[in-house]
Short mmCIF file of C-alpha atoms and ligand atoms in Angstrom, two decimals:
data_model
loop_
_atom_site.label_atom_id
_atom_site.label_comp_id
_atom_site.label_asym_id
_atom_site.label_seq_id
_atom_site.Cartn_x
_atom_site.Cartn_y
_atom_site.Cartn_z
CA UNK F 1 104.42 69.26 199.65
CA UNK F 2 103.38 72.69 198.35
CA UNK F 3 105.80 75.60 198.27
CA UNK F 4 104.77 78.80 199.98
CA UNK F 5 104.37 81.18 197.07
CA UNK F 6 102.42 84.39 197.48
CA UNK F 7 101.52 86.24 194.28
CA UNK F 8 101.55 89.56 196.16
CA UNK F 9 105.26 89.10 196.79
CA UNK F 10 106.02 88.69 193.09
CA UNK F 11 105.91 91.01 190.10
CA UNK F 12 102.82 90.64 187.95
CA UNK F 13 104.13 90.53 184.38
CA UNK F 14 102.62 93.54 182.61
CA UNK F 15 101.35 91.57 179.62
CA UNK F 16 97.78 92.26 178.48
CA UNK F 17 95.54 91.46 175.53
CA UNK F 18 96.63 94.47 173.41
CA UNK F 19 100.17 94.97 174.75
CA UNK F 20 102.10 91.78 175.21
CA UNK F 21 105.49 90.14 174.83
CA UNK F 22 104.49 87.72 172.09
CA UNK F 23 101.83 86.53 169.69
CA UNK F 24 101.34 83.00 168.39
CA UNK F 25 101.32 82.32 164.65
CA UNK F 26 100.10 78.95 163.39
CA UNK F 27 101.10 78.62 159.71
CA UNK F 28 100.32 74.91 159.60
CA UNK F 29 98.21 72.22 161.28
CA UNK F 30 100.56 69.48 160.15
CA UNK F 31 102.98 67.78 162.53
CA UNK F 32 105.53 65.01 162.13
CA UNK F 33 105.00 63.70 165.69
CA UNK F 34 101.98 62.80 167.80
CA UNK F 35 102.73 64.03 171.32
CA UNK F 36 100.44 63.06 174.17
CA UNK F 37 98.64 66.14 175.38
CA UNK F 38 98.79 68.02 172.08
CA UNK F 39 96.00 70.57 171.66
CA UNK F 40 95.83 70.48 167.90
CA UNK F 41 94.49 67.98 165.37
CA UNK F 42 97.22 66.81 163.03
CA UNK F 43 95.89 67.85 159.63
CA UNK F 44 97.95 67.96 156.46
CA UNK F 45 97.09 71.57 155.80
CA UNK F 46 99.37 74.59 155.47
CA UNK F 47 98.39 78.25 155.30
CA UNK F 48 99.45 80.10 152.17
CA UNK F 49 101.80 83.06 152.55
CA UNK F 50 98.79 85.31 151.84
CA UNK F 51 96.92 83.76 154.78
CA UNK F 52 99.99 84.10 156.99
CA UNK F 53 100.22 87.78 156.01
CA UNK F 54 96.56 88.23 156.99
CA UNK F 55 97.22 86.67 160.41
CA UNK F 56 100.17 89.01 160.88
CA UNK F 57 97.87 91.90 159.94
CA UNK F 58 95.57 90.85 162.79
CA UNK F 59 98.48 90.87 165.26
CA UNK F 60 99.60 94.28 163.98
CA UNK F 61 96.07 95.65 164.40
CA UNK F 62 95.31 94.30 167.85
CA UNK F 63 98.53 93.58 169.70
CA UNK F 64 101.86 95.25 170.35
CA UNK F 65 104.41 92.45 170.73
CA UNK F 66 108.14 91.95 170.88
CA UNK F 67 108.21 88.48 169.34
CA UNK F 68 106.06 86.16 167.27
CA UNK F 69 106.16 82.45 168.04
CA UNK F 70 105.94 80.50 164.80
CA UNK F 71 104.21 77.32 165.88
CA UNK F 72 101.63 74.89 164.52
CA UNK F 73 101.53 71.89 164.05
CA UNK F 74 105.23 71.85 163.51
CA UNK F 75 106.32 74.88 161.48
CA UNK F 76 109.21 72.98 159.91
CA UNK F 77 106.68 70.89 157.98
CA UNK F 78 105.64 74.08 156.14
CA UNK F 79 107.53 74.20 152.83
CA UNK F 80 107.86 78.00 153.06
CA UNK F 81 108.97 78.27 156.67
CA UNK F 82 111.99 80.41 155.71
CA UNK F 83 109.69 82.91 153.95
CA UNK F 84 107.46 82.98 157.01
CA UNK F 85 110.43 83.77 159.26
CA UNK F 86 111.38 86.56 156.83
CA UNK F 87 107.82 87.96 156.83
CA UNK F 88 107.72 88.09 160.64
CA UNK F 89 111.15 89.74 160.87
CA UNK F 90 110.27 92.26 158.14
CA UNK F 91 107.45 93.57 160.32
CA UNK F 92 109.83 94.20 163.21
CA UNK F 93 108.94 91.22 165.41
CA UNK F 94 111.48 88.71 166.71
CA UNK F 95 110.65 85.41 164.98
CA UNK F 96 110.83 82.49 167.43
CA UNK F 97 110.41 79.02 165.96
CA UNK F 98 108.47 76.61 168.19
CA UNK F 99 109.35 73.17 166.95
CA UNK F 100 109.93 69.58 167.96
CA UNK F 101 113.16 69.84 165.94
CA UNK F 102 112.62 66.58 164.07
CA UNK F 103 112.95 68.19 160.63
CA UNK F 104 115.68 70.63 161.60
CA UNK F 105 119.04 70.55 159.85
CA UNK F 106 121.93 72.89 160.42
CA UNK F 107 121.68 74.18 156.85
CA UNK F 108 118.01 75.02 157.32
CA UNK F 109 118.80 76.71 160.62
CA UNK F 110 121.45 78.87 158.97
CA UNK F 111 118.98 79.76 156.21
CA UNK F 112 116.35 80.77 158.77
CA UNK F 113 118.93 82.82 160.64
CA UNK F 114 119.74 84.70 157.44
CA UNK F 115 116.00 85.32 157.08
CA UNK F 116 115.96 86.97 160.53
CA UNK F 117 115.26 84.14 162.98
CA UNK F 118 115.79 85.30 166.57
CA UNK F 119 115.57 82.00 168.41
CA UNK F 120 114.01 78.60 168.84
CA UNK F 121 111.92 76.85 171.44
CA UNK F 122 112.25 73.09 171.18
CA UNK F 123 109.50 70.92 172.54
CA UNK F 124 111.26 67.80 173.78
CA UNK F 125 109.84 65.34 176.27
CA UNK F 126 109.44 61.63 176.77
CA UNK F 127 105.76 61.45 175.66
CA UNK F 128 106.32 62.39 172.05
CA UNK F 129 106.85 58.89 170.69
CA UNK F 130 109.85 60.00 168.66
CA UNK F 131 111.41 57.49 166.36
CA UNK F 132 114.61 56.18 168.02
CA UNK F 133 113.63 57.71 171.39
CA UNK F 134 110.72 55.48 172.33
CA UNK F 135 110.85 54.15 175.89
CA UNK F 136 113.65 56.56 176.81
CA UNK F 137 113.28 58.39 180.09
CA UNK F 138 112.91 62.12 180.47
CA UNK F 139 116.53 62.29 181.62
CA UNK F 140 117.71 60.24 178.63
CA UNK F 141 116.07 62.83 176.40
CA UNK F 142 118.66 65.31 177.68
CA UNK F 143 121.01 63.84 175.07
CA UNK F 144 118.58 64.95 172.36
CA UNK F 145 118.14 68.35 174.00
CA UNK F 146 121.90 68.76 173.95
CA UNK F 147 122.10 67.91 170.25
CA UNK F 148 119.69 70.74 169.49
CA UNK F 149 121.35 73.20 171.89
CA UNK F 150 124.77 72.50 170.40
CA UNK F 151 123.45 72.94 166.86
CA UNK F 152 121.96 76.31 167.81
CA UNK F 153 125.22 77.30 169.52
CA UNK F 154 127.26 76.37 166.43
CA UNK F 155 125.09 78.60 164.27
CA UNK F 156 125.36 81.29 166.95
CA UNK F 157 123.48 84.43 167.86
CA UNK F 158 120.14 82.67 168.46
CA UNK F 159 118.24 82.13 171.70
CA UNK F 160 117.72 78.52 172.63
CA UNK F 161 114.78 77.44 174.78
CA UNK F 162 113.26 74.09 175.66
CA UNK F 163 109.84 73.17 176.84
CA UNK F 164 108.61 69.91 178.32
CA UNK F 165 105.11 68.91 179.30
CA UNK F 166 104.93 67.79 182.93
CA UNK F 167 102.87 64.66 183.62
CA UNK F 168 102.26 63.00 186.97
CA UNK F 169 104.88 60.37 186.20
CA UNK F 170 107.48 62.88 184.98
CA UNK F 171 107.08 65.40 187.80
CA UNK F 172 109.94 63.73 189.69
CA UNK F 173 112.24 64.22 186.68
CA UNK F 174 112.09 68.02 186.85
CA UNK F 175 115.10 68.53 189.17
CA UNK F 176 117.25 66.53 186.76
CA UNK F 177 116.11 68.71 183.86
CA UNK F 178 116.78 71.85 185.88
CA UNK F 179 120.27 70.54 186.66
CA UNK F 180 120.83 69.69 182.99
CA UNK F 181 119.83 73.25 182.03
CA UNK F 182 122.36 74.60 184.52
CA UNK F 183 125.13 72.39 183.12
CA UNK F 184 124.48 74.05 179.76
CA UNK F 185 123.62 77.53 181.00
CA UNK F 186 125.98 79.03 178.43
CA UNK F 187 123.91 77.71 175.49
CA UNK F 188 120.45 77.06 176.99
CA UNK F 189 118.68 80.31 177.76
CA UNK F 190 115.17 79.29 178.80
CA UNK F 191 113.62 76.13 180.23
CA UNK F 192 109.83 75.87 180.24
CA UNK F 193 107.71 73.33 182.10
CA UNK F 194 104.10 73.07 180.94
CA UNK F 195 101.74 71.33 183.35
CA UNK F 196 99.65 68.75 181.54
CA UNK F 197 96.00 69.65 181.07
CA UNK F 198 92.93 68.21 179.36
CA UNK F 199 90.54 71.00 178.35
CA UNK F 200 87.60 68.55 178.15
CA UNK F 201 86.18 66.91 181.28
CA UNK F 202 82.98 65.22 180.23
CA UNK F 203 82.51 63.50 183.58
CA UNK F 204 82.04 66.80 185.39
CA UNK F 205 80.77 69.14 182.68
CA UNK F 206 78.56 69.59 179.67
CA UNK F 207 79.68 71.92 176.91
CA UNK F 208 77.56 74.58 175.22
CA UNK F 209 77.95 76.82 172.23
CA UNK F 210 75.24 79.46 172.00
CA UNK F 211 72.17 77.78 173.51
CA UNK F 212 73.03 74.31 172.32
CA UNK F 213 74.92 71.44 173.87
CA UNK F 214 77.90 70.26 171.83
CA UNK F 215 79.78 67.00 171.68
CA UNK F 216 83.44 67.58 172.46
CA UNK F 217 84.44 64.02 171.58
CA UNK F 218 85.34 65.08 168.04
CA UNK F 219 88.00 67.50 169.28
CA UNK F 220 91.67 66.59 169.32
CA UNK F 221 92.07 67.50 172.98
CA UNK F 222 93.56 64.69 175.02
CA UNK F 223 91.22 62.79 177.34
CA UNK F 224 93.50 60.21 178.84
CA UNK F 225 92.26 60.61 182.40
CA UNK F 226 95.72 61.52 183.68
CA UNK F 227 96.22 63.94 186.54
CA UNK F 228 95.35 67.46 185.34
CA UNK F 229 95.85 69.45 188.51
CA UNK F 230 99.64 69.67 188.66
CA UNK F 231 100.26 73.31 189.49
CA UNK F 232 103.17 75.72 189.49
CA UNK F 233 103.26 75.19 193.28
CA UNK F 234 103.93 71.48 192.72
CA UNK F 235 106.66 72.17 190.16
CA UNK F 236 108.37 74.74 192.41
CA UNK F 237 108.15 72.38 195.40
CA UNK F 238 109.75 69.66 193.30
CA UNK F 239 112.58 71.95 192.16
CA UNK F 240 113.14 73.12 195.74
CA UNK F 241 113.66 69.55 196.92
CA UNK F 242 117.07 69.86 195.27
CA UNK F 243 117.51 73.65 195.04
CA UNK F 244 115.89 75.00 198.24
CA UNK F 245 116.63 78.63 197.35
CA UNK F 246 114.85 78.44 193.98
CA UNK F 247 113.01 81.77 193.80
CA UNK F 248 110.36 82.79 191.27
CA UNK F 249 110.19 86.52 190.61
CA UNK F 250 107.19 87.19 188.37
CA UNK F 251 103.90 85.69 187.26
CA UNK F 252 100.76 85.92 185.21
CA UNK F 253 97.58 85.22 187.14
CA UNK F 254 94.48 83.40 185.98
CA UNK F 255 91.45 85.19 184.60
CA UNK F 256 89.25 83.74 187.36
CA UNK F 257 91.73 83.20 190.20
CA UNK F 258 94.02 86.14 190.95
CA UNK F 259 96.31 84.01 193.10
CA UNK F 260 96.83 81.25 190.54
CA UNK F 261 100.16 81.11 188.73
CA UNK F 262 99.45 80.53 185.06
CA UNK F 263 102.94 81.69 184.05
CA UNK F 264 105.61 81.71 186.74
CA UNK F 265 109.02 83.11 185.89
CA UNK F 266 112.34 82.60 187.69
CA UNK F 267 115.63 83.98 186.41
CA UNK F 268 118.85 82.57 187.81
CA UNK F 269 122.45 83.71 187.61
CA UNK F 270 125.25 81.23 187.48
CA UNK F 271 127.87 79.22 185.71
CA UNK F 272 127.85 75.66 184.45
CA UNK F 273 129.01 74.58 187.91
CA UNK F 274 126.99 76.70 190.29
CA UNK F 275 123.90 78.88 190.61
CA UNK F 276 124.71 82.01 192.60
CA UNK F 277 121.21 83.37 192.97
CA UNK F 278 118.00 84.59 191.38
CA UNK F 279 116.78 87.91 190.10
CA UNK F 280 114.17 89.46 192.34
CA UNK F 281 110.88 90.98 191.24
CA UNK F 282 112.30 94.52 190.94
CA UNK F 283 114.86 93.44 188.38
CA UNK F 284 112.26 91.71 186.23
CA UNK F 285 110.07 94.80 186.49
CA UNK F 286 112.96 97.03 185.53
CA UNK F 287 113.76 94.85 182.51
CA UNK F 288 110.14 94.87 181.30
CA UNK F 289 109.55 98.58 181.87
CA UNK F 290 112.90 99.62 180.43
CA UNK F 291 112.28 97.53 177.31
CA UNK F 292 108.83 99.07 176.92
CA UNK F 293 110.20 102.60 177.32
CA UNK F 294 112.90 101.92 174.75
CA UNK F 295 110.97 99.91 172.16
CA UNK F 296 107.27 100.30 172.95
CA UNK F 297 106.89 96.57 173.65
CA UNK F 298 107.39 94.26 176.60
CA UNK F 299 110.33 91.91 176.30
CA UNK F 300 109.77 88.36 175.10
CA UNK F 301 113.22 86.86 174.67
CA UNK F 302 116.60 88.40 175.44
CA UNK F 303 119.39 88.06 172.90
CA UNK F 304 122.09 85.53 173.87
CA UNK F 305 124.58 88.39 174.29
CA UNK F 306 122.40 89.75 177.11
CA UNK F 307 122.19 86.33 178.76
CA UNK F 308 125.97 86.41 179.07
CA UNK F 309 125.95 89.71 180.96
CA UNK F 310 125.05 88.46 184.42
CA UNK F 311 128.20 89.95 185.93
CA UNK F 312 127.49 93.46 184.60
CA UNK F 313 123.99 93.16 186.00
CA UNK F 314 125.44 92.92 189.52
CA UNK F 315 126.02 96.68 189.30
CA UNK F 316 122.27 97.07 189.72
CA UNK F 317 122.36 95.41 193.15
CA UNK F 318 120.97 98.46 195.01
CA UNK F 319 117.64 98.05 193.20
CA UNK F 320 116.93 94.38 193.70
CA UNK F 321 116.97 92.07 196.69
CA UNK F 322 117.86 89.01 194.60
CA UNK F 323 120.83 90.76 193.02
CA UNK F 324 121.96 91.98 196.43
CA UNK F 325 122.26 88.37 197.59
CA UNK F 326 124.40 87.48 194.57
CA UNK F 327 126.48 90.63 195.08
CA UNK F 328 127.13 89.68 198.72
CA UNK F 329 128.22 86.22 197.58
CA UNK F 330 130.60 87.94 195.16
CA UNK F 331 132.10 89.95 198.03
CA UNK F 332 132.66 86.75 199.98
CA UNK F 333 134.11 85.02 196.95
CA UNK F 334 135.78 87.76 194.87
CA UNK F 335 136.83 85.31 192.12
CA UNK F 336 133.18 85.43 191.09
CA UNK F 337 133.77 88.97 189.85
CA UNK F 338 136.19 87.64 187.25
CA UNK F 339 133.96 84.83 186.02
CA UNK F 340 131.35 85.05 183.30
CA UNK F 341 127.90 84.84 184.86
CA UNK F 342 125.00 83.68 182.73
CA UNK F 343 121.31 84.42 183.04
CA UNK F 344 118.81 81.62 182.52
CA UNK F 345 115.01 81.74 182.80
CA UNK F 346 112.82 78.96 184.10
CA UNK F 347 109.14 79.32 183.30
CA UNK F 348 106.26 77.17 184.56
CA UNK F 349 103.02 77.35 182.57
CA UNK F 350 99.65 76.00 183.69
CA UNK F 351 97.08 76.07 180.88
CA UNK F 352 93.32 76.14 181.39
CA UNK F 353 91.83 75.01 184.72
CA UNK F 354 88.09 74.55 184.94
CA UNK F 355 86.63 75.58 188.30
CA UNK F 356 83.85 73.63 189.97
CA UNK F 357 81.22 76.15 188.84
CA UNK F 358 82.34 75.85 185.22
CA UNK F 359 84.41 79.02 184.95
CA UNK F 360 87.53 78.56 182.86
CA UNK F 361 90.62 79.97 184.52
CA UNK F 362 92.72 81.06 181.53
CA UNK F 363 96.00 82.97 181.48
CA UNK F 364 95.19 86.63 182.13
CA UNK F 365 97.08 88.48 179.41
CA UNK F 366 97.59 85.30 177.41
CA UNK F 367 100.81 85.65 175.41
CA UNK F 368 99.95 82.73 173.13
CA UNK F 369 97.02 84.38 171.38
CA UNK F 370 96.66 83.27 167.79
CA UNK F 371 94.16 84.27 165.11
CA UNK F 372 90.68 83.01 164.44
CA UNK F 373 88.27 84.66 162.05
CA UNK F 374 90.17 87.94 162.01
CA UNK F 375 90.41 88.22 165.80
CA UNK F 376 92.73 87.11 168.60
CA UNK F 377 91.95 83.70 170.10
CA UNK F 378 93.50 81.40 172.72
CA UNK F 379 95.74 78.99 170.84
CA UNK F 380 95.33 76.25 173.47
CA UNK F 381 91.59 76.03 172.74
CA UNK F 382 91.47 76.80 169.04
CA UNK F 383 89.97 73.41 168.23
CA UNK F 384 86.67 74.69 169.66
CA UNK F 385 86.67 77.58 167.18
CA UNK F 386 87.60 75.26 164.33
CA UNK F 387 84.73 72.88 165.13
CA UNK F 388 82.04 75.18 166.51
CA UNK F 389 82.99 78.64 165.26
CA UNK F 390 83.55 79.89 168.82
CA UNK F 391 84.76 78.79 172.24
CA UNK F 392 82.56 76.41 174.21
CA UNK F 393 81.16 77.22 177.64
CA UNK F 394 81.58 74.71 180.45
CA UNK F 395 78.49 73.96 182.55
CA UNK F 396 78.52 71.62 185.56
CA UNK F 397 76.35 68.60 184.83
CA UNK F 398 74.15 69.14 187.92
CA UNK F 399 73.50 72.75 186.90
CA UNK F 400 72.72 71.77 183.30
CA UNK F 401 70.16 69.23 184.56
CA UNK F 402 68.22 71.99 186.40
CA UNK F 403 67.88 74.12 183.26
S1 SF4 C 501 95.51 80.81 177.82
FE1 SF4 C 501 96.13 78.98 176.72
S2 SF4 C 501 97.08 79.79 174.88
FE2 SF4 C 501 97.03 81.43 176.35
S3 SF4 C 501 98.96 81.33 177.43
FE3 SF4 C 501 97.51 80.19 178.63
S4 SF4 C 501 97.77 78.10 177.92
FE4 SF4 C 501 98.71 79.40 176.38
#
């Protein structure tokens, strides 16, 4: 079943190449896990602080951003991760640590908070082959998610997000994860679902750099043959099987397909027991534009204090259809006006899709741009730059044979 989603009914997030919500710093290629579907070779190699500073210089030169995701590899394997957090914060960006959490301790978290950490995004799913979590289901991993969320809550003042890669055999688990996020809406601020992709399809395409054909087999991209066409439509349809009123508000389109949802954002208002409604597109637009007017950048992550202000937000009901629905529910059930209402975002991300003619449908206004050779580059396809010095072009095999 596909959900009826029309991009023209939603707000197009205003993120562009030079003016975006985030940038993506990779201080290390080392990781302490080997997740299926990872885009990066696991190499025991860290950047020096001087190299990190140069990457930050590139962001400063080319991109206005609210936050910098500190990723990798796993950034906690970098021995100077606290210094890196401090360097990002010192330049006025919100440092967001993207980690699998394996090497995280509460002491280290407190140290990073003192250095200016704004929040964390934990990658947790059942295809990471974690020690002690092997053969556990996606739902059983909620216990691990909760451990991390509670640690972040104890330290306090940090945003807490989770992302999970969605595979064909875990698609059915999504409603349970969405429910789990609701049960912890007071300490879990963002839930991200990333549709599984394999950037290399050697059955359909040949790959070229310059005029020459290249062998992609050496790249770390996964080639397991799993389903790679799970879309945001599929994820929304799955969520709506249990929450029929689930309502996305904003999106990023693809570079080649204007109606594709590469990033699809929903923001819900509720308590641990009940979701009362969803922000509409006007409210998301207002939040982005207001943030840009105030700070000069589009908003990446809201502080936890803002996520607790769902009730105050109801005052803006005249501007937004989604808020009006929640406001009407409040009139019918006035006790709602005395309860704390939380905001929680649910994002669905669909990385590269290769169209039949070889065009690569990337995220238009990619937030996760990292640095290669002094310029901005898609982080999800950086292996091509590392191996070939530039991104590869995809050419259908039949077309290549005619040349
Ligand atoms: S283009 Fe790639 S790196 Fe950029 S946001 Fe999309 S998936 Fe992420």
